[in-house]
Amino acid sequence: MIEQQRILATAIPGPASTELHQRKLATVASGVGTGLPVYVEAAEGGIVRDVDGNQLIDFGSGIAVTSVGNRNQRVIDAVTAQINDFTHTCFMVTPYEEYVAVCEELADVTPGDHEKRSALFNSGAEAVENAVKIARSATGRPAVVTFEHAYHGRTNLTMALTAKNMPYKQGFGPFAGEIYRAPMAYPYRWPGGPQACADEALSTVIDTVHAQVGEGNTAAVILEPIQGEGGFIVPPPGFVAGLADWCREHGIVFIADEIQSGFCRTGDWFASDHEGVVPDLITTAKGIAGGMPLAAVTGRADLMDAVHAGGLGGTYGGNPVACAAGLASIETMREDDLAGRAREIEALVVPRLRALAERTGVIGDIRGRGAMLAIELVSDLEAKTPDAALAAAVNAGCHSRGLITLTCGTYGNVFRFLPPLTIGDELLTEGLDILEEAFDAAL
Ligand code: PLZ
């Protein structure tokens, strides 16, 4: 048991972490970065404990993964039982119930009550790759439309879908072809202002695809209903629904990438639910399995089943241990109403962020839903000049005070909040106090 309490036992990082980091630098490829090099020994609930005995408050959840809390007991029990039974057979060789049960749960919790099928994979990027394969196979069309500020992964196709060059794409091309980028409905930075954003962005996307791609050549449009790495950009009401409707009119597969926004993070099962949108295909990963590697594509049976037998798979996809963790995580979300908890977190955090914005004058936008919240930092509120240096300074200030925080955004100036949904109010409040201190120290 780790007490749900922040402890600063040494400087952060402390001596034991620093020693481990020297070993890391000598042996781990330098392309694999670390945002906060404290080496973790244990974690529970909303606390991560490092090898120096420091206990940090977790506002990152390993990038929106441990939504059911670090060291969730249901996950531990399910995984332990599964490991004792068997760890692997390869579902494509000799199948097992856990995979099937995860697909049943996915059909139940994802938007829409139509006939659905799922396929399981290991990572978010792999799910996105497969969603595109399925859309192309089902439509016989090549093109895929993606958006500014999008993030879909680090494999070749998903790098092509991702917008931001550094650090994700620099030097790694050439990228996959037949990918077209459309403008994103980004209310805070939309030239015509937030009121005009939904309509103008939608018509620009439609015109762009018509003029530069051709609806009949377009297999899929892929969108994060709330963009993650790109800056927690929440499109204005109507944009996602309008896009999905237009896709349906033209036989284009609408793929919602809910890898970061899914599984109760935004205060409902999926961000699409807030928009009243039923995607044709939905990609999930991260929060689905309490930290075990599991990802999925779920969607309309007619599309999913258009792929020839044997066309989808992989050695580890839907590994039984990961599936057991997935089932335990979904049960936790349902039984403990973690979507409701995400809404409570929003209600606690947003007023504090508003007060912080008023006091500091450097927060241009507060946005997000549930426990997927962010502030965009600017050096000039009128000009909306991105302030990545301040975001980095506040981030470092949080880290040294024992709060795990993350930044994001195309311009590196967005500070995001992704606590485990099970975190207690006391740790949340203390984390927000630390954030204020870090702002005061950085300004
Ligand atoms: N789609 C919407 O958020 C992963 C990336 C961290 P993988 N986001 C965190 C990093 O720097 O690599 C993500 C996402 C959305 C796809 C992915 C990719 O998921 O499990 O990292 O492959």
Short mmCIF file of C-alpha atoms and ligand atoms in Angstrom, two decimals:
data_model
loop_
_atom_site.label_atom_id
_atom_site.label_comp_id
_atom_site.label_asym_id
_atom_site.label_seq_id
_atom_site.Cartn_x
_atom_site.Cartn_y
_atom_site.Cartn_z
CA MET A 1 0.00 0.00 0.00
CA ILE A 2 1.32 3.42 -0.93
CA GLU A 3 -0.16 6.23 1.11
CA GLN A 4 -1.94 8.76 -1.10
CA GLN A 5 0.45 11.48 -0.11
CA ARG A 6 3.16 13.52 -1.81
CA ILE A 7 6.60 13.05 -0.26
CA LEU A 8 9.74 14.92 -1.21
CA ALA A 9 12.52 12.77 0.26
CA THR A 10 15.34 14.13 -1.92
CA ALA A 11 15.79 16.62 -4.71
CA ILE A 12 13.98 15.55 -7.87
CA PRO A 13 15.52 13.63 -9.49
CA GLY A 14 17.35 12.19 -6.48
CA PRO A 15 20.69 10.36 -6.33
CA ALA A 16 19.38 6.86 -7.10
CA SER A 17 17.43 8.13 -10.11
CA THR A 18 20.42 10.13 -11.30
CA GLU A 19 22.59 7.03 -11.14
CA LEU A 20 20.04 5.01 -13.09
CA HIS A 21 19.80 7.82 -15.61
CA GLN A 22 23.54 7.58 -16.25
CA ARG A 23 23.05 3.90 -17.05
CA LYS A 24 20.12 4.81 -19.31
CA LEU A 25 22.20 7.33 -21.24
CA ALA A 26 24.92 4.73 -21.80
CA THR A 27 22.62 2.03 -23.11
CA VAL A 28 19.22 3.29 -24.26
CA ALA A 29 19.01 4.90 -27.70
CA SER A 30 18.99 8.66 -27.22
CA GLY A 31 15.99 9.00 -29.55
CA VAL A 32 13.90 7.57 -26.72
CA GLY A 33 13.45 10.58 -24.47
CA THR A 34 12.24 10.89 -20.88
CA GLY A 35 10.25 13.92 -19.72
CA LEU A 36 10.94 13.54 -16.01
CA PRO A 37 13.84 11.18 -15.25
CA VAL A 38 12.76 9.87 -11.88
CA TYR A 39 12.95 6.10 -11.98
CA VAL A 40 9.78 4.49 -10.75
CA GLU A 41 9.71 1.82 -8.11
CA ALA A 42 5.98 1.55 -7.43
CA ALA A 43 2.71 3.37 -8.03
CA GLU A 44 -0.78 3.30 -6.64
CA GLY A 45 -3.90 5.39 -7.13
CA GLY A 46 -2.75 8.94 -7.88
CA ILE A 47 0.79 8.50 -6.53
CA VAL A 48 4.01 7.37 -8.24
CA ARG A 49 6.96 6.50 -5.96
CA ASP A 50 10.53 6.70 -7.23
CA VAL A 51 13.69 4.84 -6.24
CA ASP A 52 14.71 7.66 -3.88
CA GLY A 53 11.47 7.38 -1.90
CA ASN A 54 9.89 10.49 -3.43
CA GLN A 55 6.14 10.23 -3.91
CA LEU A 56 4.87 12.26 -6.84
CA ILE A 57 1.29 13.26 -7.59
CA ASP A 58 0.29 11.83 -10.96
CA PHE A 59 -1.32 14.32 -13.36
CA GLY A 60 -0.24 12.31 -16.43
CA SER A 61 -1.44 8.70 -16.03
CA GLY A 62 1.40 7.60 -18.30
CA ILE A 63 -0.21 9.72 -21.06
CA ALA A 64 -3.87 8.93 -20.38
CA VAL A 65 -3.38 5.21 -19.73
CA THR A 66 -3.88 4.42 -16.04
CA SER A 67 -7.38 5.88 -15.93
CA VAL A 68 -8.51 3.19 -13.46
CA GLY A 69 -5.66 4.25 -11.16
CA ASN A 70 -2.15 2.99 -10.75
CA ARG A 71 -2.06 -0.53 -9.33
CA ASN A 72 -5.79 -1.10 -9.70
CA GLN A 73 -6.80 -4.13 -7.65
CA ARG A 74 -9.25 -5.56 -10.21
CA VAL A 75 -6.54 -5.34 -12.88
CA ILE A 76 -3.96 -6.98 -10.62
CA ASP A 77 -6.31 -9.86 -9.77
CA ALA A 78 -7.37 -10.45 -13.37
CA VAL A 79 -3.82 -10.30 -14.73
CA THR A 80 -2.46 -12.55 -11.96
CA ALA A 81 -5.16 -15.15 -12.59
CA GLN A 82 -4.59 -15.01 -16.35
CA ILE A 83 -0.81 -15.36 -16.05
CA ASN A 84 -1.36 -18.44 -13.91
CA ASP A 85 -3.63 -19.93 -16.60
CA PHE A 86 -1.63 -19.12 -19.74
CA THR A 87 0.18 -16.07 -21.16
CA HIS A 88 0.00 -16.62 -24.90
CA THR A 89 -1.24 -18.94 -27.59
CA CYS A 90 -1.69 -16.44 -30.46
CA PHE A 91 -5.39 -15.85 -31.13
CA MET A 92 -4.82 -16.63 -34.83
CA VAL A 93 -3.59 -20.13 -33.89
CA THR A 94 -5.71 -21.29 -30.93
CA PRO A 95 -8.23 -18.71 -29.69
CA TYR A 96 -9.49 -18.00 -26.15
CA GLU A 97 -12.54 -16.45 -24.50
CA GLU A 98 -10.90 -13.27 -23.15
CA TYR A 99 -10.40 -11.86 -26.67
CA VAL A 100 -14.01 -12.52 -27.56
CA ALA A 101 -15.22 -11.00 -24.28
CA VAL A 102 -13.24 -7.80 -24.91
CA CYS A 103 -14.85 -7.50 -28.36
CA GLU A 104 -18.29 -7.99 -26.77
CA GLU A 105 -17.55 -5.21 -24.29
CA LEU A 106 -16.30 -2.94 -27.07
CA ALA A 107 -19.53 -3.48 -29.00
CA ASP A 108 -21.45 -2.55 -25.86
CA VAL A 109 -19.59 0.59 -24.75
CA THR A 110 -18.74 2.26 -28.10
CA PRO A 111 -21.26 4.68 -29.66
CA GLY A 112 -24.19 3.26 -31.63
CA ASP A 113 -26.27 0.11 -31.23
CA HIS A 114 -25.71 -1.22 -34.75
CA GLU A 115 -24.07 -4.57 -35.49
CA LYS A 116 -20.35 -4.23 -34.70
CA ARG A 117 -17.12 -6.20 -34.97
CA SER A 118 -13.72 -5.58 -33.38
CA ALA A 119 -10.11 -6.60 -33.98
CA LEU A 120 -7.46 -6.30 -31.26
CA PHE A 121 -3.89 -5.03 -31.51
CA ASN A 122 -0.98 -3.93 -29.29
CA SER A 123 -0.63 -0.19 -29.69
CA GLY A 124 -2.59 2.84 -30.74
CA ALA A 125 -0.55 3.28 -33.90
CA GLU A 126 -1.25 -0.30 -34.89
CA ALA A 127 -4.98 0.22 -34.39
CA VAL A 128 -4.90 3.32 -36.60
CA GLU A 129 -2.93 1.46 -39.30
CA ASN A 130 -5.54 -1.29 -39.27
CA ALA A 131 -8.49 1.11 -39.35
CA VAL A 132 -7.05 2.57 -42.54
CA LYS A 133 -6.48 -0.91 -43.99
CA ILE A 134 -10.10 -1.80 -43.24
CA ALA A 135 -11.48 1.44 -44.71
CA ARG A 136 -9.45 1.01 -47.91
CA SER A 137 -10.41 -2.62 -48.24
CA ALA A 138 -14.10 -1.92 -47.66
CA THR A 139 -14.33 1.07 -50.02
CA GLY A 140 -11.75 0.15 -52.66
CA ARG A 141 -10.56 3.77 -52.44
CA PRO A 142 -6.99 4.98 -51.65
CA ALA A 143 -7.13 8.46 -50.06
CA VAL A 144 -7.23 9.27 -46.35
CA VAL A 145 -8.01 12.73 -45.00
CA THR A 146 -6.41 13.85 -41.75
CA PHE A 147 -6.21 17.19 -39.95
CA GLU A 148 -3.89 19.93 -38.82
CA HIS A 149 -2.64 19.27 -35.25
CA ALA A 150 -3.51 15.57 -35.58
CA TYR A 151 -1.52 12.86 -33.81
CA HIS A 152 -1.99 9.23 -34.78
CA GLY A 153 1.32 7.49 -34.01
CA ARG A 154 4.94 6.91 -34.94
CA THR A 155 4.79 4.15 -37.59
CA ASN A 156 5.22 5.11 -41.23
CA LEU A 157 1.53 5.49 -42.09
CA THR A 158 0.64 7.09 -38.76
CA MET A 159 3.57 9.54 -39.03
CA ALA A 160 2.10 10.56 -42.37
CA LEU A 161 -1.25 11.12 -40.65
CA THR A 162 0.39 13.08 -37.81
CA ALA A 163 0.76 16.82 -38.34
CA LYS A 164 3.70 17.90 -36.20
CA ASN A 165 7.20 17.54 -37.63
CA MET A 166 9.42 17.79 -34.53
CA PRO A 167 9.99 15.38 -32.90
CA TYR A 168 7.72 12.86 -34.62
CA LYS A 169 8.65 13.05 -38.32
CA GLN A 170 11.95 14.90 -38.72
CA GLY A 171 14.31 12.84 -40.85
CA PHE A 172 12.02 9.81 -40.98
CA GLY A 173 10.49 10.30 -44.44
CA PRO A 174 9.50 9.54 -47.10
CA PHE A 175 6.03 9.05 -45.66
CA ALA A 176 3.11 6.97 -46.86
CA GLY A 177 1.21 8.41 -49.82
CA GLU A 178 -2.44 9.28 -50.41
CA ILE A 179 -2.72 11.23 -47.16
CA TYR A 180 -4.34 14.69 -47.36
CA ARG A 181 -4.42 17.25 -44.56
CA ALA A 182 -7.45 19.45 -43.92
CA PRO A 183 -7.76 22.47 -41.63
CA MET A 184 -8.80 21.73 -38.05
CA ALA A 185 -11.69 23.47 -36.35
CA TYR A 186 -9.58 25.12 -33.62
CA PRO A 187 -11.89 27.69 -32.05
CA TYR A 188 -9.22 29.65 -30.15
CA ARG A 189 -7.11 30.22 -33.26
CA TRP A 190 -9.76 30.22 -36.00
CA PRO A 191 -9.20 33.40 -38.06
CA GLY A 192 -12.93 34.21 -38.23
CA GLY A 193 -13.32 33.71 -34.45
CA PRO A 194 -14.80 30.87 -32.40
CA GLN A 195 -18.43 31.61 -33.39
CA ALA A 196 -17.72 31.14 -37.09
CA CYS A 197 -15.34 28.21 -36.56
CA ALA A 198 -17.69 25.21 -36.88
CA ASP A 199 -19.35 26.27 -40.15
CA GLU A 200 -16.28 27.78 -41.79
CA ALA A 201 -14.01 24.88 -40.88
CA LEU A 202 -16.52 22.32 -42.07
CA SER A 203 -17.04 23.99 -45.42
CA THR A 204 -13.28 24.41 -45.87
CA VAL A 205 -12.73 20.71 -45.23
CA ILE A 206 -15.49 19.76 -47.65
CA ASP A 207 -14.20 22.13 -50.35
CA THR A 208 -10.62 20.95 -49.86
CA VAL A 209 -11.52 17.29 -50.25
CA HIS A 210 -13.77 17.99 -53.23
CA ALA A 211 -11.18 20.12 -55.04
CA GLN A 212 -7.94 18.34 -54.14
CA VAL A 213 -8.85 14.71 -53.54
CA GLY A 214 -12.31 13.85 -54.85
CA GLU A 215 -14.96 12.30 -52.63
CA GLY A 216 -14.98 9.14 -54.77
CA ASN A 217 -11.26 8.62 -54.12
CA THR A 218 -11.56 9.07 -50.38
CA ALA A 219 -11.61 5.92 -48.26
CA ALA A 220 -11.66 7.59 -44.87
CA VAL A 221 -11.58 10.74 -42.82
CA ILE A 222 -9.77 10.25 -39.51
CA LEU A 223 -10.28 12.67 -36.63
CA GLU A 224 -9.57 12.77 -32.91
CA PRO A 225 -12.89 14.13 -31.56
CA ILE A 226 -10.73 15.94 -29.01
CA GLN A 227 -7.20 16.24 -30.33
CA GLY A 228 -4.56 14.96 -27.91
CA GLU A 229 -0.89 15.62 -28.62
CA GLY A 230 -1.87 18.53 -30.89
CA GLY A 231 -3.07 20.53 -27.89
CA PHE A 232 -6.33 19.15 -26.47
CA ILE A 233 -8.23 21.01 -29.16
CA VAL A 234 -11.98 20.66 -28.73
CA PRO A 235 -13.78 21.32 -32.02
CA PRO A 236 -16.85 23.55 -31.71
CA PRO A 237 -20.28 21.90 -31.39
CA GLY A 238 -21.53 20.67 -34.75
CA PHE A 239 -18.18 20.23 -36.48
CA VAL A 240 -17.69 16.54 -35.75
CA ALA A 241 -21.35 15.71 -36.44
CA GLY A 242 -21.32 17.71 -39.67
CA LEU A 243 -18.19 15.94 -40.80
CA ALA A 244 -19.61 12.50 -39.99
CA ASP A 245 -22.84 13.32 -41.90
CA TRP A 246 -20.92 14.50 -44.94
CA CYS A 247 -18.79 11.34 -44.87
CA ARG A 248 -21.92 9.19 -44.78
CA GLU A 249 -23.39 11.03 -47.79
CA HIS A 250 -20.30 10.21 -49.82
CA GLY A 251 -19.59 6.67 -48.66
CA ILE A 252 -16.45 7.83 -46.85
CA VAL A 253 -15.58 5.91 -43.68
CA PHE A 254 -15.54 8.23 -40.65
CA ILE A 255 -12.85 7.03 -38.23
CA ALA A 256 -12.83 8.49 -34.72
CA ASP A 257 -9.40 8.09 -33.13
CA GLU A 258 -10.36 7.87 -29.44
CA ILE A 259 -7.05 6.42 -28.31
CA GLN A 260 -6.44 9.34 -25.93
CA SER A 261 -10.01 10.61 -25.43
CA GLY A 262 -11.74 7.26 -24.94
CA PHE A 263 -12.78 5.14 -21.98
CA CYS A 264 -14.38 7.67 -19.61
CA ARG A 265 -11.55 10.18 -19.86
CA THR A 266 -13.84 12.99 -21.10
CA GLY A 267 -16.75 12.27 -18.75
CA ASP A 268 -18.55 9.83 -21.01
CA TRP A 269 -17.44 6.52 -22.48
CA PHE A 270 -16.14 8.31 -25.58
CA ALA A 271 -15.68 11.91 -26.73
CA SER A 272 -17.91 11.07 -29.73
CA ASP A 273 -20.78 10.55 -27.27
CA HIS A 274 -20.71 14.25 -26.34
CA GLU A 275 -21.13 15.14 -30.02
CA GLY A 276 -23.94 12.65 -30.58
CA VAL A 277 -21.77 11.07 -33.27
CA VAL A 278 -21.65 7.38 -34.17
CA PRO A 279 -18.34 6.79 -35.97
CA ASP A 280 -18.11 4.08 -38.65
CA LEU A 281 -14.86 2.91 -37.07
CA ILE A 282 -13.35 3.83 -33.73
CA THR A 283 -9.75 3.23 -32.62
CA THR A 284 -9.00 2.69 -28.93
CA ALA A 285 -5.93 1.92 -26.79
CA LYS A 286 -4.32 3.57 -23.73
CA GLY A 287 -7.03 3.67 -21.02
CA ILE A 288 -8.65 0.46 -22.27
CA ALA A 289 -6.49 -1.89 -20.20
CA GLY A 290 -5.05 -0.16 -17.12
CA GLY A 291 -1.51 -0.10 -18.48
CA MET A 292 -1.30 -3.39 -20.33
CA PRO A 293 -0.70 -3.04 -24.09
CA LEU A 294 -4.07 -3.46 -25.78
CA ALA A 295 -5.65 -1.59 -28.70
CA ALA A 296 -8.68 -2.12 -30.88
CA VAL A 297 -10.55 -1.17 -34.00
CA THR A 298 -14.32 -1.40 -33.51
CA GLY A 299 -16.90 -0.60 -36.12
CA ARG A 300 -19.73 -1.35 -38.48
CA ALA A 301 -19.88 -5.09 -39.15
CA ASP A 302 -20.24 -4.58 -42.91
CA LEU A 303 -16.97 -2.60 -43.04
CA MET A 304 -15.02 -4.75 -40.61
CA ASP A 305 -16.12 -7.96 -42.33
CA ALA A 306 -15.25 -6.64 -45.80
CA VAL A 307 -11.65 -7.70 -45.18
CA HIS A 308 -10.72 -11.18 -46.45
CA ALA A 309 -10.12 -13.92 -43.88
CA GLY A 310 -6.54 -13.73 -42.56
CA GLY A 311 -6.17 -10.08 -43.63
CA LEU A 312 -5.97 -8.77 -40.07
CA GLY A 313 -3.91 -9.98 -37.12
CA GLY A 314 -0.48 -10.12 -35.52
CA THR A 315 1.36 -12.38 -33.09
CA TYR A 316 0.41 -10.56 -29.90
CA GLY A 317 -2.77 -8.65 -30.80
CA GLY A 318 -5.34 -9.28 -28.06
CA ASN A 319 -2.83 -11.06 -25.84
CA PRO A 320 -4.78 -12.87 -23.10
CA VAL A 321 -3.08 -11.03 -20.23
CA ALA A 322 -3.81 -7.67 -21.87
CA CYS A 323 -7.40 -8.79 -22.50
CA ALA A 324 -7.84 -9.80 -18.85
CA ALA A 325 -6.60 -6.33 -17.85
CA GLY A 326 -8.99 -4.78 -20.38
CA LEU A 327 -11.99 -6.64 -18.99
CA ALA A 328 -11.06 -5.64 -15.43
CA SER A 329 -10.58 -2.02 -16.47
CA ILE A 330 -13.91 -1.81 -18.27
CA GLU A 331 -15.64 -3.41 -15.28
CA THR A 332 -14.01 -0.82 -13.01
CA MET A 333 -15.16 2.06 -15.23
CA ARG A 334 -18.71 0.73 -15.26
CA GLU A 335 -18.99 -0.30 -11.59
CA ASP A 336 -17.22 2.76 -10.18
CA ASP A 337 -18.77 5.22 -12.68
CA LEU A 338 -15.42 6.66 -13.72
CA ALA A 339 -17.13 8.81 -16.37
CA GLY A 340 -18.99 10.50 -13.52
CA ARG A 341 -15.74 10.87 -11.64
CA ALA A 342 -14.16 12.51 -14.71
CA ARG A 343 -16.98 15.08 -14.67
CA GLU A 344 -16.34 15.73 -10.96
CA ILE A 345 -12.66 16.26 -11.73
CA GLU A 346 -13.62 18.81 -14.39
CA ALA A 347 -15.87 20.61 -11.90
CA LEU A 348 -13.04 20.80 -9.37
CA VAL A 349 -10.21 21.72 -11.74
CA VAL A 350 -11.76 24.20 -14.18
CA PRO A 351 -12.65 26.93 -11.63
CA ARG A 352 -9.09 26.75 -10.30
CA LEU A 353 -7.72 27.14 -13.84
CA ARG A 354 -10.04 30.11 -14.43
CA ALA A 355 -8.78 31.80 -11.26
CA LEU A 356 -5.20 31.08 -12.33
CA ALA A 357 -5.88 32.60 -15.76
CA GLU A 358 -7.29 35.75 -14.20
CA ARG A 359 -4.40 36.13 -11.80
CA THR A 360 -1.54 35.43 -14.22
CA GLY A 361 -2.79 36.90 -17.51
CA VAL A 362 -0.84 34.33 -19.53
CA ILE A 363 -3.55 31.73 -20.17
CA GLY A 364 -5.28 32.36 -23.49
CA ASP A 365 -7.60 29.38 -23.46
CA ILE A 366 -8.91 26.81 -20.98
CA ARG A 367 -10.39 23.78 -22.69
CA GLY A 368 -11.13 20.08 -22.63
CA ARG A 369 -13.73 17.81 -21.13
CA GLY A 370 -13.86 15.70 -18.00
CA ALA A 371 -10.35 14.76 -16.92
CA MET A 372 -8.83 15.71 -20.30
CA LEU A 373 -8.18 19.39 -19.61
CA ALA A 374 -5.61 21.91 -20.80
CA ILE A 375 -4.53 25.52 -20.70
CA GLU A 376 -2.86 27.28 -23.62
CA LEU A 377 -0.09 29.66 -22.57
CA VAL A 378 0.54 32.87 -24.49
CA SER A 379 2.91 35.79 -23.96
CA ASP A 380 0.34 38.25 -25.35
CA LEU A 381 -3.39 37.64 -24.84
CA GLU A 382 -4.34 39.82 -27.83
CA ALA A 383 -1.82 38.44 -30.32
CA LYS A 384 -2.15 34.90 -28.86
CA THR A 385 1.61 34.44 -29.18
CA PRO A 386 2.42 30.88 -28.07
CA ASP A 387 4.70 30.76 -25.01
CA ALA A 388 6.44 27.39 -25.13
CA ALA A 389 9.24 28.63 -22.84
CA LEU A 390 6.75 29.38 -20.07
CA ALA A 391 5.07 25.99 -20.53
CA ALA A 392 8.47 24.32 -20.19
CA ALA A 393 9.36 26.39 -17.12
CA VAL A 394 6.05 25.65 -15.35
CA ASN A 395 6.40 21.98 -16.26
CA ALA A 396 9.89 21.86 -14.74
CA GLY A 397 8.61 23.72 -11.67
CA CYS A 398 5.85 21.15 -11.18
CA HIS A 399 8.31 18.28 -11.59
CA SER A 400 10.77 19.60 -9.02
CA ARG A 401 7.87 20.02 -6.56
CA GLY A 402 6.74 16.43 -6.99
CA LEU A 403 3.91 16.76 -9.52
CA ILE A 404 4.02 14.75 -12.76
CA THR A 405 2.74 17.00 -15.53
CA LEU A 406 2.80 16.95 -19.32
CA THR A 407 2.82 19.57 -22.03
CA CYS A 408 1.57 19.19 -25.60
CA GLY A 409 0.49 21.23 -28.61
CA THR A 410 1.82 21.95 -32.07
CA TYR A 411 3.53 25.05 -30.63
CA GLY A 412 4.59 23.32 -27.39
CA ASN A 413 2.66 25.88 -25.30
CA VAL A 414 -0.20 23.75 -23.98
CA PHE A 415 -0.18 22.42 -20.45
CA ARG A 416 -2.40 19.36 -20.07
CA PHE A 417 -4.01 17.54 -17.14
CA LEU A 418 -4.62 13.79 -17.31
CA PRO A 419 -4.92 12.48 -13.74
CA PRO A 420 -6.02 8.91 -13.05
CA LEU A 421 -9.82 9.08 -12.80
CA THR A 422 -9.60 7.49 -9.34
CA ILE A 423 -7.42 10.25 -7.90
CA GLY A 424 -8.79 11.77 -4.67
CA ASP A 425 -9.86 15.39 -4.30
CA GLU A 426 -7.06 16.08 -1.83
CA LEU A 427 -4.30 15.11 -4.27
CA LEU A 428 -6.05 17.01 -7.06
CA THR A 429 -6.25 20.13 -4.94
CA GLU A 430 -2.65 19.79 -3.80
CA GLY A 431 -1.56 19.30 -7.42
CA LEU A 432 -3.34 22.51 -8.40
CA ASP A 433 -1.67 24.36 -5.50
CA ILE A 434 1.70 23.17 -6.81
CA LEU A 435 0.76 24.30 -10.31
CA GLU A 436 0.04 27.79 -8.96
CA GLU A 437 3.38 27.85 -7.15
CA ALA A 438 5.14 26.76 -10.33
CA PHE A 439 3.45 29.58 -12.26
CA ASP A 440 4.41 32.14 -9.62
CA ALA A 441 8.01 30.95 -9.70
CA ALA A 442 8.19 30.99 -13.50
CA LEU A 443 6.59 34.39 -14.06
N1 PLZ B 1 -3.75 8.24 -31.55
C1 PLZ B 1 -5.02 10.05 -30.50
O1 PLZ B 1 -2.94 10.03 -28.54
C2 PLZ B 1 -0.71 8.21 -28.58
C3 PLZ B 1 1.99 9.49 -27.86
C4 PLZ B 1 3.21 9.63 -27.05
P1 PLZ B 1 0.51 4.46 -29.37
N2 PLZ B 1 -0.42 9.43 -27.90
C5 PLZ B 1 0.74 9.47 -27.05
C6 PLZ B 1 4.43 9.64 -27.90
O2 PLZ B 1 5.13 10.68 -27.90
O3 PLZ B 1 4.72 8.64 -28.57
C7 PLZ B 1 -1.79 8.22 -29.61
C8 PLZ B 1 -2.87 9.13 -29.55
C9 PLZ B 1 -3.85 9.12 -30.55
C10 PLZ B 1 -2.75 7.36 -31.64
C11 PLZ B 1 -1.74 7.31 -30.68
C12 PLZ B 1 -0.67 6.28 -30.81
O4 PLZ B 1 -0.77 5.35 -29.78
O5 PLZ B 1 -0.06 3.45 -28.41
O6 PLZ B 1 1.50 5.40 -28.75
O7 PLZ B 1 1.00 3.84 -30.62
#
